XYZ file of C-alpha atoms in Angstrom:
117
model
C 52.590 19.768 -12.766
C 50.501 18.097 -14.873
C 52.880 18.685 -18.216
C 55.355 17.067 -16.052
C 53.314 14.247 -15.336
C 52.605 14.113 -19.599
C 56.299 14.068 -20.413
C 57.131 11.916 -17.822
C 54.771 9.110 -18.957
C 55.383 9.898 -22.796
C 59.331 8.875 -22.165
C 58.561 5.661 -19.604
C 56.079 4.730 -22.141
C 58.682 5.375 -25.627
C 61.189 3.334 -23.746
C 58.904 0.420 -22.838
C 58.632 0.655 -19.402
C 54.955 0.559 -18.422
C 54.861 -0.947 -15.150
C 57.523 2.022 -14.289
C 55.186 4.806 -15.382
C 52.452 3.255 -13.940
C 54.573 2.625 -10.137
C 56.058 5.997 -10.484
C 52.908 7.704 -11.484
C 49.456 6.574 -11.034
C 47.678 6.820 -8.112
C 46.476 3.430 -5.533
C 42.972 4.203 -6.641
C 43.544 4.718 -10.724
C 40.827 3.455 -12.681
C 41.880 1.646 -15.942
C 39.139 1.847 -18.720
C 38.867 -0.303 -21.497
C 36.625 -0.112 -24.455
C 33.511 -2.523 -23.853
C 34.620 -4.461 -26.861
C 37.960 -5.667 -25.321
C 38.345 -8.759 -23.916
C 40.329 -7.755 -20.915
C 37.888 -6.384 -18.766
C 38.716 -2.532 -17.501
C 40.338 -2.616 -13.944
C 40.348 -0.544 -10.816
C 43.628 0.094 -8.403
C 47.196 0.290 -9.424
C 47.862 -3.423 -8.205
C 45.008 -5.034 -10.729
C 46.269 -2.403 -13.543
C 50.005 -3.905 -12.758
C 48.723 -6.885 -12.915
C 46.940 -6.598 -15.906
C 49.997 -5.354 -17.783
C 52.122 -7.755 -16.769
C 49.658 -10.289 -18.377
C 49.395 -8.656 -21.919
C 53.318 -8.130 -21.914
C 53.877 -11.463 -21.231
C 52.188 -12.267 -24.926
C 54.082 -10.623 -26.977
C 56.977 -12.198 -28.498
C 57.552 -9.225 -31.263
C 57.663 -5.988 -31.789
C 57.348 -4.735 -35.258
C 56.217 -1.170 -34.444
C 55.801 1.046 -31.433
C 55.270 5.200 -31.388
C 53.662 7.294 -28.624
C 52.867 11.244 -29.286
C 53.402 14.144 -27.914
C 50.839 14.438 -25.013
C 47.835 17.217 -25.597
C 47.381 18.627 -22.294
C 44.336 20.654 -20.490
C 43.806 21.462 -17.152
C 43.328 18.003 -15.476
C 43.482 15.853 -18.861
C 46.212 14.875 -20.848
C 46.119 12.797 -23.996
C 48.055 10.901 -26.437
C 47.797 8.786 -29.779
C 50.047 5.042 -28.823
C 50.061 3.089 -32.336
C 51.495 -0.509 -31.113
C 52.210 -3.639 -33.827
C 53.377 -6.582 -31.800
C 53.644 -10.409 -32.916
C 52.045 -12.570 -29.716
C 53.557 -15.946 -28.604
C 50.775 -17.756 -30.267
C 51.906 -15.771 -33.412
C 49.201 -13.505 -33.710
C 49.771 -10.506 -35.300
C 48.068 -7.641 -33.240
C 47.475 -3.409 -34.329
C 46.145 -1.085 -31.953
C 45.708 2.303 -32.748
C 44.642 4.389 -29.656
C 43.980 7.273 -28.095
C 44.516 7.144 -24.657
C 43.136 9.905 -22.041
C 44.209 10.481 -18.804
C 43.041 12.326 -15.739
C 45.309 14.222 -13.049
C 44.467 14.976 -9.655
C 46.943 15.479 -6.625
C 49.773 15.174 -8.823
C 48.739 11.346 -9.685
C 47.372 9.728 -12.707
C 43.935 8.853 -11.184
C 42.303 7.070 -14.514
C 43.095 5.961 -17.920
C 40.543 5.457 -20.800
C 41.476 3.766 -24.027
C 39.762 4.586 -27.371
C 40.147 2.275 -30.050
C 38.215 -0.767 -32.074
């Protein structure tokens, strides 16, 4: 189940649609973890990580450059490597290259930790 859980996020996340993967397959109680550094503080429940999305999509008025891996999959883990290069509305011009870890229990995404700088 879990490597359907991986390749279901991988293609909701390729075609943009993060508040879909995140609807259709994290759990009430995920935990979203940042890296301390970040300004956005890291979240807990599906309604503040919605939330919190919605926010950061709402800045960006560009995107130059957006790839997501193949997931790397364990027993209750998954991972993948997200490289995103967006232009924000107050023309910033933003990288991020991540790894991104998830964990998997009861068929649900039950926490997300970011890895980047």
């Amino acid at each position: 189940m879990i490597t359907t859980i991986a390749n279901q996020l991988v293609k909701l996340l390729r075609d943009k649609r993060f508040v879909d993967a995140q609807e259709q397959l994290f759990a009430e109680d995920a935990i979203n973890q940042e890296p301390e550094t970040f300004k956005e503080r890291s979240v807990f429940g599906l309604k503040a990580m919605i939330q919190k999305e919605k926010r950061f999509l709402s800045t960006i008025k560009q995107w130059n450059h957006f790839e997501v891996s193949e997931p790397l999959i364990s027993r209750n883990h998954f991972s993948i490597r997200m490289m995103t290069d967006v232009l924000l509305t107050n023309n910033q011009k933003v990288c991020i290259d991540e790894i991104i870890v998830y964990e998997v229990a009861n068929d649900k995404i039950i926490k997300e930790q970011f890895f980047y700088s």
